[in-house]
Short mmCIF file of C-alpha atoms in Angstrom, two decimals:
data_model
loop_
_atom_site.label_atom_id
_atom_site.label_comp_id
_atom_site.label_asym_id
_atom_site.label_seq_id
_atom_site.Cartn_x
_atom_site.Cartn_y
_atom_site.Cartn_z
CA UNK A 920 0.00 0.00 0.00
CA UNK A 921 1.37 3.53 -0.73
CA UNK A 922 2.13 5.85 1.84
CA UNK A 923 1.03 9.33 2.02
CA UNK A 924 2.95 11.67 4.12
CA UNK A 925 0.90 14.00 6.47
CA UNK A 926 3.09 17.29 7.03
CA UNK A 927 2.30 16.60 10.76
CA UNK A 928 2.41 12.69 11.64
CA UNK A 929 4.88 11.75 9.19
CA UNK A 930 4.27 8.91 6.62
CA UNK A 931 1.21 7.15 6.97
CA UNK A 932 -0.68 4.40 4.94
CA UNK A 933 -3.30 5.63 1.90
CA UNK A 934 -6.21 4.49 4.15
CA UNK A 935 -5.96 6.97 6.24
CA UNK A 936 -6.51 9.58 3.64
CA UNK A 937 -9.45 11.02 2.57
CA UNK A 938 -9.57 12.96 -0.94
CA UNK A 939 -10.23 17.15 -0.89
CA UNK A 940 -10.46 17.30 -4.21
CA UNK A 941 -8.42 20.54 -6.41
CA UNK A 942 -6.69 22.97 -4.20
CA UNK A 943 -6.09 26.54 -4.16
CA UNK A 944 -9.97 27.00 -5.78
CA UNK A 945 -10.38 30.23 -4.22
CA UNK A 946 -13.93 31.53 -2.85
CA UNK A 947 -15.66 34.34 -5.07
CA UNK A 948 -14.69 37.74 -4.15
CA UNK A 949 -18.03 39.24 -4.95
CA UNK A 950 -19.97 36.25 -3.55
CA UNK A 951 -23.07 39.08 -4.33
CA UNK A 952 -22.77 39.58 -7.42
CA UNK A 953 -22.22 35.87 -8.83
CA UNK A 954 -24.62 34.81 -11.67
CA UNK A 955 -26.17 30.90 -11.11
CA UNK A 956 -23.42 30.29 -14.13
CA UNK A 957 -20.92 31.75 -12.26
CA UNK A 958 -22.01 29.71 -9.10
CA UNK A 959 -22.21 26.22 -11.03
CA UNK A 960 -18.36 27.43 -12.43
CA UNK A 961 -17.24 27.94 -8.77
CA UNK A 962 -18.80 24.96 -7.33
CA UNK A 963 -18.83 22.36 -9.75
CA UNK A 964 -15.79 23.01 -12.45
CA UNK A 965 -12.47 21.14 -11.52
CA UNK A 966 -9.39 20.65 -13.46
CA UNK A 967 -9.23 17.21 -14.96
CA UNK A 968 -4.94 17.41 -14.70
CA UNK A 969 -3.03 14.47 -16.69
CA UNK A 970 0.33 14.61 -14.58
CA UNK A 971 1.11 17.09 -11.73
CA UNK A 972 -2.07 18.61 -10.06
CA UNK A 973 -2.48 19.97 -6.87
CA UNK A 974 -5.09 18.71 -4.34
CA UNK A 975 -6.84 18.94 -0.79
CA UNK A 976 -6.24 15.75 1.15
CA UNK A 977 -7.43 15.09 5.10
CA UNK A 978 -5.53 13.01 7.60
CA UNK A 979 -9.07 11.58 8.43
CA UNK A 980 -7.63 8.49 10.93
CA UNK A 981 -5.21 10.83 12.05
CA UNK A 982 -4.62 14.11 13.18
CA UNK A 983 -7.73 15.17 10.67
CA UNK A 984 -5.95 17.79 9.42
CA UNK A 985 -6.00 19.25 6.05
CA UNK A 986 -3.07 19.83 4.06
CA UNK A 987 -2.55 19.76 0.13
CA UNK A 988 -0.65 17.67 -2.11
CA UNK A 989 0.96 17.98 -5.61
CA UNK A 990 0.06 14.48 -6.96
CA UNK A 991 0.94 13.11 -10.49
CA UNK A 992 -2.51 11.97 -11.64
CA UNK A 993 -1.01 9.28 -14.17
CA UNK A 994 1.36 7.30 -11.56
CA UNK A 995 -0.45 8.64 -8.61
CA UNK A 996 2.73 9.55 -7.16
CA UNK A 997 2.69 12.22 -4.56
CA UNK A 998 5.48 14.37 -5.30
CA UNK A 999 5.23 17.24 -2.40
CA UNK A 1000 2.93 17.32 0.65
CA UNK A 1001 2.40 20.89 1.93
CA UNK A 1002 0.49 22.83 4.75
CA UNK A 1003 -2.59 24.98 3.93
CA UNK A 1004 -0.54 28.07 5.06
CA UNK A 1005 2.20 27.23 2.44
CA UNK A 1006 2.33 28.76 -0.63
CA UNK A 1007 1.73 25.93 -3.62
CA UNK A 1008 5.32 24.66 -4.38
CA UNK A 1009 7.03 25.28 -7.75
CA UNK A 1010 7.38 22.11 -9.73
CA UNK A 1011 9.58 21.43 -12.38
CA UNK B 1444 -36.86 4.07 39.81
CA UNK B 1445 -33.89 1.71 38.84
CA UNK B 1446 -30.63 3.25 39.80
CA UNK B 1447 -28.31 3.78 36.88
CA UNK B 1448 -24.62 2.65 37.09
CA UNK B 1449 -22.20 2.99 34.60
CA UNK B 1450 -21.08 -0.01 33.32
CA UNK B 1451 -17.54 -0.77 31.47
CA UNK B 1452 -18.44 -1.93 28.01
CA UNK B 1453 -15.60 -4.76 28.31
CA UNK B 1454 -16.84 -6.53 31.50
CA UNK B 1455 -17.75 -9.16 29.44
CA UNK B 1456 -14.06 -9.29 28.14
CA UNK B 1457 -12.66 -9.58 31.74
CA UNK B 1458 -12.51 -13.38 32.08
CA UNK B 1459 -10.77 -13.86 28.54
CA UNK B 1460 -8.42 -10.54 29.53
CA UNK B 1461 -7.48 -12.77 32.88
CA UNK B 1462 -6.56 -15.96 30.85
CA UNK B 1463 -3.95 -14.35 28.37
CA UNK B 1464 -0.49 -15.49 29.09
CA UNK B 1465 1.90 -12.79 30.52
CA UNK B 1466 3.52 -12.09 26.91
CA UNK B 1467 -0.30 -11.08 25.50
CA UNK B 1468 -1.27 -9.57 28.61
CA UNK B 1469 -4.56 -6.73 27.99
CA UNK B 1470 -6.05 -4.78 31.04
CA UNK B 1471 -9.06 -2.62 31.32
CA UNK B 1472 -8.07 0.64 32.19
CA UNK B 1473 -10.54 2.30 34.79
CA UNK B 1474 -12.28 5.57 33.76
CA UNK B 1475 -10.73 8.61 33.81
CA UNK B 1476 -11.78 12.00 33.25
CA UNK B 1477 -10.67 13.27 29.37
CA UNK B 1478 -11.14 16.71 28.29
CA UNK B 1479 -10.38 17.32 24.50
CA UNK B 1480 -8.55 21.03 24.73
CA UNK B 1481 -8.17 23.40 21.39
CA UNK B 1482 -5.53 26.13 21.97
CA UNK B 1483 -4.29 28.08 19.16
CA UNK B 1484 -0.41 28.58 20.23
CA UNK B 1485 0.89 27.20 23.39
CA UNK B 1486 3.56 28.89 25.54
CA UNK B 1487 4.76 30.14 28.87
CA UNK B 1488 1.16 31.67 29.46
CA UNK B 1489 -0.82 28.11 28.79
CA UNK B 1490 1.73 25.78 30.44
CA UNK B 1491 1.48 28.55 33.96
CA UNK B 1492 -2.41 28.37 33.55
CA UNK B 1493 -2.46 24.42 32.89
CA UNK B 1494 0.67 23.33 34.59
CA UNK B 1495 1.67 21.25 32.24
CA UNK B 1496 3.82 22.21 29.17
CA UNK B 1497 1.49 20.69 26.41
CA UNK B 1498 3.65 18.55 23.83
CA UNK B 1499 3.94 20.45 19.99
CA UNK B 1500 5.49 17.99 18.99
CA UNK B 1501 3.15 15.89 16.81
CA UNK B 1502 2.41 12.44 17.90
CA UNK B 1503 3.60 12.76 21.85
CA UNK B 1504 2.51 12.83 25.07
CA UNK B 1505 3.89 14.00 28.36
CA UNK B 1506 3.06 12.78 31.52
CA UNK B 1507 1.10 15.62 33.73
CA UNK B 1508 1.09 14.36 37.26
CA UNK B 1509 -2.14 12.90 37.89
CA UNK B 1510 -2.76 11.89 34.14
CA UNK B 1511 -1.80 12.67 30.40
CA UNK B 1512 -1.56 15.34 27.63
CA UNK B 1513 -1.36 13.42 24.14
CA UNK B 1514 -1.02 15.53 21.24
CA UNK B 1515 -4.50 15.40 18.93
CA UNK B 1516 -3.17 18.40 16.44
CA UNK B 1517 -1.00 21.38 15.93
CA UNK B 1518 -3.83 23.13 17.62
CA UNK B 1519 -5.55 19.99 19.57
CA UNK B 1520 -4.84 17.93 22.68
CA UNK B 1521 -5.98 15.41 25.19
CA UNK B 1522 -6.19 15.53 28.97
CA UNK B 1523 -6.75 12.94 31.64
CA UNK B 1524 -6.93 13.15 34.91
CA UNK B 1525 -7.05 10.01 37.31
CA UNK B 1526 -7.61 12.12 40.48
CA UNK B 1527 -10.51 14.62 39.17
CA UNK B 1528 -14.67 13.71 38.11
CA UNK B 1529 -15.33 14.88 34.35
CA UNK B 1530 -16.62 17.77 35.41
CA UNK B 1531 -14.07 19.27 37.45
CA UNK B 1532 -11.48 18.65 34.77
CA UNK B 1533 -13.26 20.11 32.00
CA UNK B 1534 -14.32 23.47 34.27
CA UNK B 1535 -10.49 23.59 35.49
CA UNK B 1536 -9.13 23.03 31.65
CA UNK B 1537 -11.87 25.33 30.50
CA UNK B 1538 -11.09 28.38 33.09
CA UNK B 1539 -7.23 28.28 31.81
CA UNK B 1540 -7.63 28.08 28.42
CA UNK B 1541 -10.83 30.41 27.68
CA UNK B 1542 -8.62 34.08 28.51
CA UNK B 1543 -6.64 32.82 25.93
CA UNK B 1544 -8.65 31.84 22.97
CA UNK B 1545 -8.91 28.36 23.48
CA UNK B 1546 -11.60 25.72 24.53
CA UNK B 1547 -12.13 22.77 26.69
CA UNK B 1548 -14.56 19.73 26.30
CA UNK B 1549 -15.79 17.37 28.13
CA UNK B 1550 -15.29 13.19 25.96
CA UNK B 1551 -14.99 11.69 29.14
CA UNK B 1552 -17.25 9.02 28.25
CA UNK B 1553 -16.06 8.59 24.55
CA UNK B 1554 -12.91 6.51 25.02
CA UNK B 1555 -11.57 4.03 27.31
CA UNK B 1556 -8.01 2.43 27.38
CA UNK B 1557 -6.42 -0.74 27.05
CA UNK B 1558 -3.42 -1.56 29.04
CA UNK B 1559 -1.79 -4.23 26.28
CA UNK B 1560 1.68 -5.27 28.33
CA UNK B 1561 4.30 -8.26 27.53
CA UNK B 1562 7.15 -9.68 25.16
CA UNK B 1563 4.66 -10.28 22.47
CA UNK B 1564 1.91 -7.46 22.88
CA UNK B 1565 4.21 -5.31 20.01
CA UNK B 1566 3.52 -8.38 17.40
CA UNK B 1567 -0.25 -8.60 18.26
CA UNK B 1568 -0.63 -4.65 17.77
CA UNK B 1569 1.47 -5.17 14.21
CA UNK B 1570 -1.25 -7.49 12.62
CA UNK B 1571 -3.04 -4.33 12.33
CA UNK B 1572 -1.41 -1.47 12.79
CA UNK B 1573 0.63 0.00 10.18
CA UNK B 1574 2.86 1.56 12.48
CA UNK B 1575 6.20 0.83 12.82
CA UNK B 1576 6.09 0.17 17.07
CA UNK B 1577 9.45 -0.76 17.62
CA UNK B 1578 10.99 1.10 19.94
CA UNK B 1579 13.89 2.85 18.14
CA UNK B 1580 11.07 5.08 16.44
CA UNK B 1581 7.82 4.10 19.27
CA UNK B 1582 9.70 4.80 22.53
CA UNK B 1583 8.30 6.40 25.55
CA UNK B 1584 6.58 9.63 24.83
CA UNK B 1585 5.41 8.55 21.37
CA UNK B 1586 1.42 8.40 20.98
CA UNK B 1587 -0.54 8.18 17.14
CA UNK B 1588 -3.70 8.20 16.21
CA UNK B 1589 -3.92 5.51 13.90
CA UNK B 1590 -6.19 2.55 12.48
CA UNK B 1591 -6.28 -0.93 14.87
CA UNK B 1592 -8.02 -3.63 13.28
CA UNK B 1593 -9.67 -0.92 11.70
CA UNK B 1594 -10.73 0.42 13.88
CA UNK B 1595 -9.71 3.76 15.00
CA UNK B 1596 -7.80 4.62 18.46
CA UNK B 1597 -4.54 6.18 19.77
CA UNK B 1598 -2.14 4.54 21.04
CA UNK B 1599 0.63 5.41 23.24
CA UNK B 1600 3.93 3.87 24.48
CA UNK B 1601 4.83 3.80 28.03
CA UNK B 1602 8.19 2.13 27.82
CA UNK B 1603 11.39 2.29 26.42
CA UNK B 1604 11.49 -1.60 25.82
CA UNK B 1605 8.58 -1.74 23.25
CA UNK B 1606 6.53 -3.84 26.25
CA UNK B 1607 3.78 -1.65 27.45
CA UNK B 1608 1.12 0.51 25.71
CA UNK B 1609 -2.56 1.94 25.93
CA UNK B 1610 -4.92 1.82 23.52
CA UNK B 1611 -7.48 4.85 23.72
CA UNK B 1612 -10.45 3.63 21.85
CA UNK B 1613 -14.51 4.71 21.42
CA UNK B 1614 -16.25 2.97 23.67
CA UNK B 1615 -18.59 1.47 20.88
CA UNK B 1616 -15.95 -0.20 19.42
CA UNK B 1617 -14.34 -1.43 22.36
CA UNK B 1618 -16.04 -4.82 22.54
CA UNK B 1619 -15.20 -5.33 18.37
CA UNK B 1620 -11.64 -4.33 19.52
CA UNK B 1621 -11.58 -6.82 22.30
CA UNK B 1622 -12.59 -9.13 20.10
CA UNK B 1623 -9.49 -8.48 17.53
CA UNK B 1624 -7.27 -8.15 19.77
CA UNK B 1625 -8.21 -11.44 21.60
CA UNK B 1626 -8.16 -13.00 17.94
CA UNK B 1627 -4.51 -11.43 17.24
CA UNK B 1628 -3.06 -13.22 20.73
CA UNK B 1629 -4.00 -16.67 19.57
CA UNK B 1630 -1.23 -17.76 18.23
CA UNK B 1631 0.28 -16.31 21.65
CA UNK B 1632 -1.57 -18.68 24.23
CA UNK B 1633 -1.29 -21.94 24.53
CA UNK B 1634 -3.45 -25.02 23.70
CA UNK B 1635 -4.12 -25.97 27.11
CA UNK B 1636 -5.34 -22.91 28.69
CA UNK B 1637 -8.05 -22.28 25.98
#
C-alpha cells in the first residue's frame, strides 16, 4: 500500500486519507454579485490534470488535518505534501 | 426508579483478559476523566495556567502528574486526569484556556483504554497497525492516532522496551476491539489454557 505523508504525523498508509479534491480553488470575491453560471463554475468546475495537479487531502484516521498535495494523476505519485498556510510549491 | 450505574463496556471481556499469558497480557483501564482542549499557540502563558507544558510535537505525550496530555493536532490535545470527576477537569481546563482563545470539552465518556503489556503485545498490535512500534522510532513519549483492526484509536507507548502501551479507543468499538485483539493473541496462548 502507498504511503502518504501527512506534514504533521509523518508517513502514513493511503487508508488513512481522505480525498479534498483541487486545491487553491479560491472563494468568489463578490460572492453578491455571482450569476447561477458563475455559481455552477465555482462549485462544480475542476481541473481534470493528466500529470502534476495539486489537491486537498485530510488526515481523516489521524490528526484530521487538512493539508494539500501535488500528486501526479497518471502514476499517482505524490510528489510534495504541503500545509494549507504554504504557498503551492514550484514544480519542475 | 432503577438506579443507573455505569457499566464498562468490556466486563464481558474480563474473564478472557485474565486468561492471556503474561507475553499477551490486555487490562481494562478504569475511567478517567478526558477533556479534549483546542488552543491556538501554546507557551509560557498556557503551560502557567495548565501546569503542564502541552507537547507540539506531533504524535507525543507527556506525563502531567495525575494523568496525560497526548497531542491530537497542531492546535488539539488530550487531557486525563485520574484524580478529578469529568466535570471538574473540564471546568479547570476550561477556566485556563478560555482568557486565551482556546476551549475545553468534556469526551470523558467517549474513550476508554487498554493496558496491552508483555514480550509479544508489540507483534499482536502489528497485525493491524501500520505503524512501525518498535521502539527505536515508538519509545516512551510517542502516541498516534492511527487505524487498529480498523478500527480507530490512539495509542501510546509507556516504555522504552517496546513492552507496554494503551490503547485509547470509542467505547462502541471497544467490545469489536476486544474481540481483535483477543483474535490477534491466539497464536500467543497456549493449547491448554483455551
Amino acid at each position: 500500500m502507498q504511503l502518504i505523508e501527512c506534514p504533521w504525523c509523518g508517513p502514513r498508509e493511503e487508508v488513512e486519507f481522505s480525498y479534498g479534491g483541487q486545491a487553491h480553488v479560491p472563494y468568489p470575491d463578490t460572492p453578491g454579485e455571482l450569476t447561477d453560471e458563475e455559481w455552477a463554475r465555482y462549485v462544480f468546475f475542476r481541473d481534470n490534470t493528466r500529470g502534476r495537479f495539486a489537491e486537498r487531502w485530510h488526515h481523516s484516521a489521524g490528526c484530521r488535518r487538512w493539508f494539500n498535495a501535488i500528486r501526479d494523476t497518471a502514476t499517482y505519485r505524490f510528489e510534495r505534501v504541503y500545509r494549507l498556510d504554504e504557498p503551492r510549491p514550484v514544480t519542475p | 426508579m432503577a438506579e443507573l450505574l455505569r457499566t464498562h463496556p468490556l466486563m464481558a471481556w474480563s474473564r478472557a483478559f485474565e486468561r492471556l499469558p503474561e507475553p499477551v497480557g490486555i487490562t481494562v483501564e478504569p475511567f478517567v476523566a478526558t477533556a479534549d482542549v483546542r488552543l491556538a499557540s501554546v507557551g509560557a502563558a498556557a503551560s502557567e495556567a495548565l501546569g503542564v507544558d502541552l507537547p507540539t510535537v506531533p504524535n507525543t505525550w507527556v506525563p502531567t502528574g495525575t494523568g496525560r496530555a497526548v497531542w491530537l493536532g497542531p492546535d488539539e490535545w488530550l487531557l486525563s486526569s485520574t484524580t478529578e470527576t469529568p466535570e471538574q477537569l473540564e471546568a479547570r481546563i476550561r477556566a485556563a484556556v478560555l482568557p486565551l482563545g482556546g476551549s475545553a470539552t468534556d469526551v470523558s465518556a467517549q474513550r476508554i483504554g487498554l493496558r496491552l503489556t508483555g514480550a509479544r503485545v508489540r507483534d499482536v498490535l502489528a497485525k493491524g497497525c501500520s505503524i512501525d512500534l518498535h521502539p527505536r522510532v515508538f519509545a516512551r513519549g510517542s502516541s498516534a492516532q492511527t487505524s487498529l483492526g480498523q478500527a480507530g484509536v490512539v495509542l501510546m507507548a509507556l516504555s522504552d522496551a517496546g513492552d507496554d502501551y494503551v490503547v485509547l479507543v470509542r467505547s462502541s468499538f471497544a467490545g469489536y476491539l476486544a474481540d481483535w485483539l483477543l483474535d490477534a493473541a491466539l497464536e500467543f496462548t497456549t493449547t491448554h489454557d483455551s
